[in-house]
Amino acid sequence: MNKLLKFIKYLTVFLFALIFIQCSSEENDDTGSNGSGNTPSLTASLSSLSFEDTQVGQNSQLKSFTLSHTNLSSDINLTTTSPFELSVDGSTFSSQLSLPVLTTSSLIFVRFIPDAINTFQENIVIQTTDIADDIVIALNGSGTPVIHNYLTFNRTRVAFGGGFNQTSVQTFNLHNDLSNIEAIKMYVKLTCPSGGCDEWDVFANVKVTDPLSGERYEMARFITPYWNDNSQLPRGFEFDVTDFKSMLTGNVELRIRTECWNAKGYEVSVDFDYIEGTPDYQYYGITRVLNYDNGSQAGVPYGVAHTFDLTRSINIPSNAQSTHLRTIISGWGGQAASGDPDGRTCAEWCYRTHSVSINGANMFQHNLGPLGCASNPVSNQAPGNWTPDRAGWCPGMEVPTRIDSFTSSMAGTTFTFEYGFENWTNTTTDNSFYPVSSFVVVKSDTPISRAVVVD
């Protein structure tokens, strides 16, 4: 009997101890997960999101991340700040989301809608009352200007022979409202026809027709690559043609020309980006000063007597707030011995400095020196002789546009203009030429007439 009582006593003590240990274990398990015995967790698949540059007022491409969670009893709340927005379905967006914890993961979509030209840095803050620390995802993106794109020539074939012509003239409808256009960029894309491209580096340009005079103004010049196109450049050759904005509106006639002398030639595409922003001045006017630009041998003869007039008288409107000259020039003819110490022949190869004289004083200079042809990104020109430096241009490259800005507005003044070459005498029978175009550009915040140019 005593043994039985002892056994019962020991058994009772053991059971009380077991109950005490179990209770203590439950009291110390502070998971906040409704007694499940597991710690709540919440993680995001990334800590930052970077968006591509996006035009003002446009939606970016969607980005996404995943939230993974376990043992949560309260909703997950996400907040962000404009111009970023959140969504669970990729179609309905807001700055706040509240997610019930029905599943163990959630896919979150994020988009960027910039409202200004700026760089934006914001955060997504992710919270739940089950966990003390917030999760923060950094966001960044840049708003860029609104761009209106217009395709004009579209793989238009220019060649010589085989039913093709070296030039094409067409009319296009371009942007009408220029009041908020800050810049106009033009892109020229060359594509090889099925039979291949022209083998040579040739003179080429794009002109716009002046609606008042019917004259064609050279907006841009380039030299074609040997044997190939310019597909190594995503959009082709790039030119700033903002100076011609008064002509690049509404119904516009354009001309493209390549001096190809075979039936291969090129397929040429030209498109324009009208970039919104605040113009430097609201009104532009442009007038032609020199126009010896219809081909490589239509330029001014160099080193010999000639009858090309390189002097002008220019009158600037009284309300001009800014005046500058715009010039394109490239040398042609590579056989005439220059007599230079380096033996470079003229006018393709001989380095020269040209001058622009205003009222008889040398005011601006144009250096026709090396541009680094071997570094040209349009490098697929073998077996052409494309790497040696020419005088101020390279095969498969834009010919530089030279901007000469006056330090004052020149408003209401009349001045003389003269374009000058370095002295040199061609003692050979080979010809050298400088095709040149030059314009005077005036700007104002009040309606402005063009400068008047007199030969």
Short mmCIF file of C-alpha atoms in Angstrom, two decimals:
data_model
loop_
_atom_site.label_atom_id
_atom_site.label_comp_id
_atom_site.label_asym_id
_atom_site.label_seq_id
_atom_site.Cartn_x
_atom_site.Cartn_y
_atom_site.Cartn_z
CA MET A 1 0.00 0.00 0.00
CA ASN A 2 2.84 2.38 0.91
CA LYS A 3 4.53 1.58 -2.39
CA LEU A 4 1.35 2.43 -4.28
CA LEU A 5 1.01 5.77 -2.49
CA LYS A 6 4.63 6.58 -3.27
CA PHE A 7 4.12 5.80 -6.92
CA ILE A 8 1.02 8.00 -7.10
CA LYS A 9 2.93 10.82 -5.37
CA TYR A 10 5.85 10.63 -7.82
CA LEU A 11 3.47 10.40 -10.78
CA THR A 12 1.59 13.53 -9.66
CA VAL A 13 4.83 15.51 -9.26
CA PHE A 14 5.94 14.40 -12.74
CA LEU A 15 2.65 15.43 -14.34
CA PHE A 16 2.73 18.87 -12.67
CA ALA A 17 6.29 19.37 -13.87
CA LEU A 18 5.36 18.40 -17.40
CA ILE A 19 2.43 20.82 -17.42
CA PHE A 20 4.67 23.62 -16.05
CA ILE A 21 7.30 23.08 -18.75
CA GLN A 22 4.68 23.08 -21.52
CA CYS A 23 3.07 26.30 -20.28
CA SER A 24 6.43 27.98 -19.95
CA SER A 25 7.29 27.03 -23.53
CA GLU A 26 4.07 28.54 -24.87
CA GLU A 27 4.51 31.75 -22.88
CA ASN A 28 8.03 32.25 -24.23
CA ASP A 29 7.00 31.70 -27.93
CA ASP A 30 6.41 35.40 -28.90
CA THR A 31 5.60 34.96 -32.66
CA GLY A 32 2.55 37.19 -33.06
CA SER A 33 1.17 34.56 -35.44
CA ASN A 34 -2.03 33.46 -33.66
CA GLY A 35 -0.32 30.72 -31.74
CA SER A 36 1.07 28.96 -34.79
CA GLY A 37 4.50 28.76 -33.24
CA ASN A 38 6.24 30.37 -36.30
CA THR A 39 7.79 33.85 -36.64
CA PRO A 40 6.09 36.22 -39.15
CA SER A 41 8.24 37.22 -42.13
CA LEU A 42 7.97 39.63 -45.06
CA THR A 43 10.59 40.05 -47.80
CA ALA A 44 10.85 41.87 -51.15
CA SER A 45 12.65 40.42 -54.15
CA LEU A 46 14.69 43.60 -54.68
CA SER A 47 15.75 46.78 -52.91
CA SER A 48 15.69 49.29 -55.78
CA LEU A 49 14.10 49.93 -59.17
CA SER A 50 15.54 52.11 -61.94
CA PHE A 51 13.37 53.25 -64.84
CA GLU A 52 14.47 54.11 -68.35
CA ASP A 53 14.27 57.76 -69.40
CA THR A 54 10.60 58.53 -70.04
CA GLN A 55 8.97 61.42 -71.87
CA VAL A 56 6.98 63.84 -69.73
CA GLY A 57 3.35 62.72 -69.43
CA GLN A 58 4.08 59.26 -70.85
CA ASN A 59 3.97 55.90 -69.08
CA SER A 60 7.21 54.04 -68.59
CA GLN A 61 7.54 50.35 -69.21
CA LEU A 62 6.24 48.39 -66.24
CA LYS A 63 8.63 47.13 -63.59
CA SER A 64 7.70 44.52 -60.98
CA PHE A 65 8.86 42.83 -57.82
CA THR A 66 7.58 40.05 -55.56
CA LEU A 67 6.56 40.25 -51.91
CA SER A 68 6.92 36.95 -50.03
CA HIS A 69 5.37 36.52 -46.59
CA THR A 70 4.51 33.90 -44.02
CA ASN A 71 2.58 33.84 -40.76
CA LEU A 72 1.08 37.32 -41.10
CA SER A 73 -2.27 38.16 -39.54
CA SER A 74 -2.65 41.77 -40.76
CA ASP A 75 -2.74 43.42 -44.20
CA ILE A 76 0.39 44.57 -46.01
CA ASN A 77 0.33 48.30 -46.85
CA LEU A 78 2.43 49.84 -49.63
CA THR A 79 2.79 53.58 -50.27
CA THR A 80 4.78 55.64 -52.76
CA THR A 81 4.90 59.19 -54.08
CA SER A 82 4.16 60.71 -57.49
CA PRO A 83 5.37 60.30 -60.22
CA PHE A 84 5.54 56.59 -59.31
CA GLU A 85 2.46 54.38 -59.00
CA LEU A 86 1.65 50.83 -57.81
CA SER A 87 -0.64 48.08 -59.03
CA VAL A 88 -1.46 44.42 -58.37
CA ASP A 89 -2.86 43.72 -61.84
CA GLY A 90 -0.75 45.95 -64.12
CA SER A 91 -3.75 48.01 -65.22
CA THR A 92 -5.17 49.90 -62.22
CA PHE A 93 -2.57 52.07 -60.51
CA SER A 94 -2.48 54.23 -57.39
CA SER A 95 -0.01 55.56 -54.84
CA GLN A 96 -1.25 53.16 -52.14
CA LEU A 97 -2.04 49.47 -51.94
CA SER A 98 -3.46 47.32 -49.13
CA LEU A 99 -2.90 43.59 -49.58
CA PRO A 100 -4.80 40.97 -47.58
CA VAL A 101 -2.61 38.04 -46.57
CA LEU A 102 -4.52 35.39 -48.49
CA THR A 103 -1.47 33.90 -50.23
CA THR A 104 2.21 33.62 -49.43
CA SER A 105 3.40 35.92 -52.25
CA SER A 106 2.21 38.91 -54.24
CA LEU A 107 3.45 40.35 -57.54
CA ILE A 108 3.59 44.16 -57.46
CA PHE A 109 3.77 46.33 -60.60
CA VAL A 110 5.35 49.80 -60.62
CA ARG A 111 5.22 52.50 -63.29
CA PHE A 112 6.79 55.93 -63.74
CA ILE A 113 4.87 58.90 -65.21
CA PRO A 114 7.12 61.98 -65.03
CA ASP A 115 5.35 65.33 -64.86
CA ALA A 116 8.45 67.44 -65.51
CA ILE A 117 11.89 67.31 -67.11
CA ASN A 118 13.75 66.22 -64.02
CA THR A 119 15.38 63.30 -62.22
CA PHE A 120 13.10 61.75 -59.60
CA GLN A 121 14.10 59.71 -56.56
CA GLU A 122 11.36 58.33 -54.31
CA ASN A 123 10.64 55.20 -52.25
CA ILE A 124 8.09 52.46 -51.81
CA VAL A 125 7.44 51.92 -48.11
CA ILE A 126 6.04 48.49 -47.17
CA GLN A 127 4.49 47.99 -43.72
CA THR A 128 2.52 45.49 -41.64
CA THR A 129 1.64 45.67 -37.96
CA ASP A 130 2.99 42.15 -37.49
CA ILE A 131 6.57 43.30 -38.10
CA ALA A 132 8.25 46.30 -36.53
CA ASP A 133 10.64 47.28 -39.35
CA ASP A 134 9.46 48.71 -42.67
CA ILE A 135 10.77 47.53 -46.02
CA VAL A 136 11.93 50.35 -48.29
CA ILE A 137 12.48 50.03 -52.06
CA ALA A 138 14.32 52.94 -53.71
CA LEU A 139 12.91 54.28 -57.01
CA ASN A 140 14.57 56.51 -59.59
CA GLY A 141 13.82 57.73 -63.10
CA SER A 142 14.31 60.75 -65.34
CA GLY A 143 11.65 62.69 -67.20
CA THR A 144 12.67 63.74 -70.70
CA PRO A 145 11.06 66.20 -73.14
CA VAL A 146 8.09 65.18 -75.24
CA ILE A 147 9.26 64.35 -78.76
CA HIS A 148 7.11 64.48 -81.90
CA ASN A 149 8.66 62.32 -84.60
CA TYR A 150 8.04 62.70 -88.34
CA LEU A 151 9.33 60.27 -90.96
CA THR A 152 9.85 61.89 -94.35
CA PHE A 153 11.94 60.04 -96.96
CA ASN A 154 11.52 56.33 -96.28
CA ARG A 155 14.23 54.18 -97.89
CA THR A 156 14.16 56.37 -100.97
CA ARG A 157 16.62 55.10 -103.58
CA VAL A 158 19.16 57.61 -104.87
CA ALA A 159 21.75 56.48 -107.42
CA PHE A 160 22.97 57.17 -110.95
CA GLY A 161 21.62 55.08 -113.82
CA GLY A 162 19.40 52.02 -113.74
CA GLY A 163 16.34 54.27 -113.69
CA PHE A 164 17.49 56.11 -110.54
CA ASN A 165 18.48 59.72 -109.90
CA GLN A 166 21.05 61.27 -107.60
CA THR A 167 18.34 63.48 -106.08
CA SER A 168 14.82 63.10 -104.76
CA VAL A 169 12.43 65.98 -104.02
CA GLN A 170 9.29 65.34 -101.99
CA THR A 171 6.79 67.30 -99.91
CA PHE A 172 5.86 66.36 -96.35
CA ASN A 173 3.52 67.62 -93.65
CA LEU A 174 5.57 68.47 -90.56
CA HIS A 175 4.84 69.91 -87.09
CA ASN A 176 2.48 72.90 -87.07
CA ASP A 177 2.80 74.49 -83.63
CA LEU A 178 6.37 75.55 -82.89
CA SER A 179 5.57 77.69 -79.84
CA ASN A 180 6.86 75.08 -77.38
CA ILE A 181 9.49 73.41 -79.58
CA GLU A 182 12.95 73.87 -78.11
CA ALA A 183 14.95 71.92 -80.68
CA ILE A 184 14.60 70.03 -83.96
CA LYS A 185 16.90 67.09 -84.68
CA MET A 186 17.18 65.45 -88.08
CA TYR A 187 18.42 61.89 -88.63
CA VAL A 188 19.66 60.47 -91.95
CA LYS A 189 19.73 56.70 -92.22
CA LEU A 190 21.50 55.00 -95.11
CA THR A 191 20.63 51.45 -96.12
CA CYS A 192 22.39 49.35 -98.73
CA PRO A 193 20.17 48.17 -101.62
CA SER A 194 20.04 44.46 -102.36
CA GLY A 195 22.99 44.78 -104.75
CA GLY A 196 25.16 46.55 -102.18
CA CYS A 197 26.15 50.16 -101.52
CA ASP A 198 28.25 52.55 -103.56
CA GLU A 199 31.96 51.76 -103.24
CA TRP A 200 33.02 55.39 -102.79
CA ASP A 201 32.87 58.14 -100.20
CA VAL A 202 30.71 60.78 -101.88
CA PHE A 203 29.32 64.23 -101.15
CA ALA A 204 25.67 64.21 -99.95
CA ASN A 205 23.26 66.67 -98.36
CA VAL A 206 19.69 67.47 -97.33
CA LYS A 207 18.02 70.74 -98.31
CA VAL A 208 14.77 72.48 -97.42
CA THR A 209 12.95 74.73 -99.87
CA ASP A 210 12.43 78.32 -98.73
CA PRO A 211 8.67 78.91 -99.22
CA LEU A 212 9.23 82.62 -99.96
CA SER A 213 12.01 82.50 -102.55
CA GLY A 214 11.87 78.89 -103.71
CA GLU A 215 15.61 78.61 -103.00
CA ARG A 216 16.94 75.40 -101.50
CA TYR A 217 18.78 75.80 -98.19
CA GLU A 218 21.41 73.23 -97.20
CA MET A 219 20.48 72.05 -93.71
CA ALA A 220 23.04 69.26 -93.43
CA ARG A 221 25.90 67.64 -95.32
CA PHE A 222 27.51 64.24 -94.91
CA ILE A 223 30.00 62.02 -96.67
CA THR A 224 28.83 58.49 -97.42
CA PRO A 225 30.86 55.50 -96.20
CA TYR A 226 32.92 53.38 -98.53
CA TRP A 227 31.11 50.20 -99.55
CA ASN A 228 28.56 50.32 -96.76
CA ASP A 229 25.77 52.18 -94.95
CA ASN A 230 25.63 53.83 -91.52
CA SER A 231 23.69 51.09 -89.75
CA GLN A 232 26.27 51.09 -86.96
CA LEU A 233 24.55 54.26 -85.77
CA PRO A 234 21.11 53.38 -84.32
CA ARG A 235 19.37 56.30 -86.03
CA GLY A 236 21.98 57.23 -88.62
CA PHE A 237 23.66 60.62 -88.89
CA GLU A 238 22.32 63.24 -86.45
CA PHE A 239 21.99 66.97 -87.18
CA ASP A 240 20.61 69.90 -85.19
CA VAL A 241 18.41 71.82 -87.65
CA THR A 242 16.67 74.10 -85.16
CA ASP A 243 17.99 77.14 -87.05
CA PHE A 244 15.58 76.21 -89.88
CA LYS A 245 12.52 75.89 -87.63
CA SER A 246 10.67 78.73 -89.37
CA MET A 247 10.77 76.62 -92.57
CA LEU A 248 10.21 73.21 -90.98
CA THR A 249 6.53 73.63 -90.24
CA GLY A 250 3.37 72.63 -92.10
CA ASN A 251 3.78 71.65 -95.73
CA VAL A 252 7.55 71.38 -96.39
CA GLU A 253 9.51 70.47 -99.52
CA LEU A 254 12.77 68.61 -98.92
CA ARG A 255 15.52 67.43 -101.24
CA ILE A 256 18.09 64.69 -100.66
CA ARG A 257 21.13 64.22 -102.87
CA THR A 258 24.05 61.81 -102.97
CA GLU A 259 26.78 62.27 -105.55
CA CYS A 260 26.79 58.57 -106.46
CA TRP A 261 28.04 57.73 -109.92
CA ASN A 262 26.75 54.18 -110.22
CA ALA A 263 23.39 52.42 -110.06
CA LYS A 264 23.97 51.05 -106.55
CA GLY A 265 23.65 54.20 -104.52
CA TYR A 266 21.72 54.13 -101.26
CA GLU A 267 18.28 53.87 -99.78
CA VAL A 268 17.88 57.03 -97.70
CA SER A 269 15.51 57.63 -94.79
CA VAL A 270 15.14 61.00 -93.07
CA ASP A 271 13.18 61.63 -89.89
CA PHE A 272 12.77 64.60 -87.55
CA ASP A 273 12.38 64.90 -83.77
CA TYR A 274 10.52 68.02 -82.64
CA ILE A 275 11.53 68.29 -78.99
CA GLU A 276 9.24 70.14 -76.60
CA GLY A 277 10.68 72.59 -74.11
CA THR A 278 11.25 76.31 -73.67
CA PRO A 279 12.75 77.83 -76.83
CA ASP A 280 15.71 80.14 -76.34
CA TYR A 281 13.72 82.67 -78.40
CA GLN A 282 10.19 82.39 -79.70
CA TYR A 283 10.86 83.57 -83.27
CA TYR A 284 13.60 82.66 -85.75
CA GLY A 285 14.58 84.00 -89.15
CA ILE A 286 17.21 82.56 -91.50
CA THR A 287 18.70 84.01 -94.69
CA ARG A 288 21.15 82.46 -97.13
CA VAL A 289 24.56 84.16 -97.37
CA LEU A 290 26.59 81.73 -99.55
CA ASN A 291 25.29 78.79 -101.55
CA TYR A 292 28.12 77.07 -103.40
CA ASP A 293 26.88 73.70 -102.18
CA ASN A 294 25.34 71.74 -105.05
CA GLY A 295 28.14 69.18 -105.23
CA SER A 296 31.78 68.47 -104.56
CA GLN A 297 32.93 70.31 -107.71
CA ALA A 298 30.32 73.06 -107.47
CA GLY A 299 32.31 74.65 -104.68
CA VAL A 300 34.68 77.60 -104.76
CA PRO A 301 37.86 76.78 -106.74
CA TYR A 302 40.90 76.89 -104.47
CA GLY A 303 44.33 78.14 -105.43
CA VAL A 304 43.29 79.61 -108.79
CA ALA A 305 41.60 82.78 -109.98
CA HIS A 306 37.79 82.53 -109.97
CA THR A 307 34.64 84.62 -110.20
CA PHE A 308 32.86 83.30 -107.10
CA ASP A 309 31.72 86.21 -104.93
CA LEU A 310 32.51 85.63 -101.25
CA THR A 311 31.47 89.07 -99.97
CA ARG A 312 28.06 90.23 -98.80
CA SER A 313 26.34 93.11 -97.04
CA ILE A 314 24.00 92.01 -94.23
CA ASN A 315 21.33 94.08 -92.48
CA ILE A 316 19.99 92.78 -89.16
CA PRO A 317 16.39 93.56 -88.02
CA SER A 318 16.05 96.14 -85.26
CA ASN A 319 14.38 93.74 -82.83
CA ALA A 320 16.97 90.96 -83.11
CA GLN A 321 18.05 89.65 -79.70
CA SER A 322 20.55 87.11 -81.03
CA THR A 323 22.50 86.77 -84.29
CA HIS A 324 24.80 84.03 -85.52
CA LEU A 325 26.27 82.61 -88.69
CA ARG A 326 25.90 78.96 -89.69
CA THR A 327 28.41 77.48 -92.15
CA ILE A 328 29.12 74.08 -93.70
CA ILE A 329 32.35 73.59 -95.67
CA SER A 330 34.40 70.63 -96.90
CA GLY A 331 37.35 70.38 -99.27
CA TRP A 332 37.35 68.29 -102.43
CA GLY A 333 40.02 67.27 -104.93
CA GLY A 334 42.91 65.20 -103.66
CA GLN A 335 45.54 65.42 -106.37
CA ALA A 336 46.79 69.01 -106.36
CA ALA A 337 50.19 69.22 -104.65
CA SER A 338 49.98 71.74 -101.84
CA GLY A 339 53.65 72.44 -101.28
CA ASP A 340 52.96 71.92 -97.58
CA PRO A 341 55.82 70.37 -95.56
CA ASP A 342 53.68 67.31 -94.88
CA GLY A 343 52.93 66.90 -98.59
CA ARG A 344 49.15 66.75 -98.09
CA THR A 345 47.28 67.46 -101.33
CA CYS A 346 44.44 69.96 -101.69
CA ALA A 347 41.70 70.42 -100.94
CA GLU A 348 40.63 67.06 -99.52
CA TRP A 349 43.76 66.48 -97.48
CA CYS A 350 45.54 69.80 -96.84
CA TYR A 351 44.80 71.26 -93.43
CA ARG A 352 43.70 74.88 -93.63
CA THR A 353 42.20 77.64 -91.48
CA HIS A 354 39.52 79.79 -93.08
CA SER A 355 38.46 83.22 -91.89
CA VAL A 356 35.19 85.13 -91.68
CA SER A 357 35.73 88.87 -91.77
CA ILE A 358 33.10 91.28 -90.45
CA ASN A 359 33.49 94.92 -91.48
CA GLY A 360 36.98 94.09 -92.72
CA ALA A 361 38.20 92.56 -89.45
CA ASN A 362 38.91 88.86 -89.02
CA MET A 363 36.27 87.85 -86.47
CA PHE A 364 35.74 84.08 -86.84
CA GLN A 365 37.96 81.19 -87.91
CA HIS A 366 37.16 77.74 -89.26
CA ASN A 367 39.83 75.11 -88.71
CA LEU A 368 39.72 72.41 -91.37
CA GLY A 369 41.96 69.97 -89.55
CA PRO A 370 41.90 66.29 -88.60
CA LEU A 371 38.76 64.87 -86.96
CA GLY A 372 40.09 61.42 -86.07
CA CYS A 373 38.67 59.41 -88.95
CA ALA A 374 40.10 56.14 -87.62
CA SER A 375 37.82 56.49 -84.56
CA ASN A 376 34.67 56.90 -86.62
CA PRO A 377 31.99 54.52 -85.23
CA VAL A 378 30.96 53.84 -88.84
CA SER A 379 33.94 51.53 -89.16
CA ASN A 380 32.63 48.87 -91.54
CA GLN A 381 34.15 50.55 -94.62
CA ALA A 382 36.80 48.03 -95.73
CA PRO A 383 38.46 47.90 -98.19
CA GLY A 384 37.94 51.68 -98.50
CA ASN A 385 40.60 54.18 -97.46
CA TRP A 386 38.51 55.55 -94.60
CA THR A 387 40.94 55.83 -91.65
CA PRO A 388 43.34 58.62 -92.79
CA ASP A 389 42.30 62.12 -91.71
CA ARG A 390 40.90 64.52 -94.26
CA ALA A 391 40.73 68.29 -93.89
CA GLY A 392 37.70 68.79 -91.67
CA TRP A 393 35.66 65.74 -92.65
CA CYS A 394 35.69 61.93 -92.70
CA PRO A 395 34.14 59.22 -94.88
CA GLY A 396 30.94 57.93 -93.28
CA MET A 397 30.46 60.96 -91.03
CA GLU A 398 28.50 64.19 -90.71
CA VAL A 399 30.34 67.23 -92.06
CA PRO A 400 30.62 69.63 -89.10
CA THR A 401 28.25 72.59 -88.87
CA ARG A 402 30.19 75.67 -87.76
CA ILE A 403 28.29 78.18 -85.58
CA ASP A 404 29.73 81.69 -85.20
CA SER A 405 27.83 83.74 -82.62
CA PHE A 406 28.12 87.50 -82.32
CA THR A 407 28.75 88.77 -78.81
CA SER A 408 26.02 91.39 -79.26
CA SER A 409 22.61 91.11 -80.87
CA MET A 410 23.72 93.24 -83.87
CA ALA A 411 20.15 94.61 -83.89
CA GLY A 412 19.58 97.31 -86.50
CA THR A 413 23.12 97.16 -87.87
CA THR A 414 24.45 96.65 -91.38
CA PHE A 415 27.84 94.95 -91.74
CA THR A 416 30.01 93.48 -94.46
CA PHE A 417 30.79 89.76 -94.61
CA GLU A 418 33.69 88.09 -96.40
CA TYR A 419 34.70 84.43 -96.42
CA GLY A 420 38.45 83.94 -96.84
CA PHE A 421 40.78 81.02 -97.60
CA GLU A 422 44.44 80.63 -96.70
CA ASN A 423 46.70 81.84 -99.46
CA TRP A 424 47.84 79.02 -101.75
CA THR A 425 48.56 78.76 -105.45
CA ASN A 426 47.66 75.63 -107.34
CA THR A 427 50.56 75.02 -109.73
CA THR A 428 49.12 71.77 -111.10
CA THR A 429 46.40 70.98 -113.61
CA ASP A 430 44.34 69.20 -110.93
CA ASN A 431 41.36 71.03 -109.48
CA SER A 432 40.54 71.76 -105.84
CA PHE A 433 37.20 72.97 -104.51
CA TYR A 434 35.52 74.14 -101.31
CA PRO A 435 31.75 73.55 -101.41
CA VAL A 436 30.40 76.04 -98.88
CA SER A 437 27.01 77.14 -97.58
CA SER A 438 26.50 79.91 -95.06
CA PHE A 439 23.45 81.48 -93.40
CA VAL A 440 22.68 84.31 -91.01
CA VAL A 441 20.22 83.42 -88.24
CA VAL A 442 18.35 86.02 -86.17
CA LYS A 443 16.18 85.35 -83.12
CA SER A 444 13.75 87.35 -81.01
CA ASP A 445 10.90 87.00 -78.53
CA THR A 446 8.83 89.28 -80.78
CA PRO A 447 7.90 88.48 -84.38
CA ILE A 448 11.00 89.06 -86.50
CA SER A 449 11.68 89.43 -90.19
CA ARG A 450 14.71 87.86 -91.82
CA ALA A 451 18.04 89.57 -92.17
CA VAL A 452 18.53 91.18 -95.57
CA VAL A 453 21.55 89.93 -97.52
CA VAL A 454 22.84 91.86 -100.52
CA ASP A 455 25.47 90.51 -102.93
#
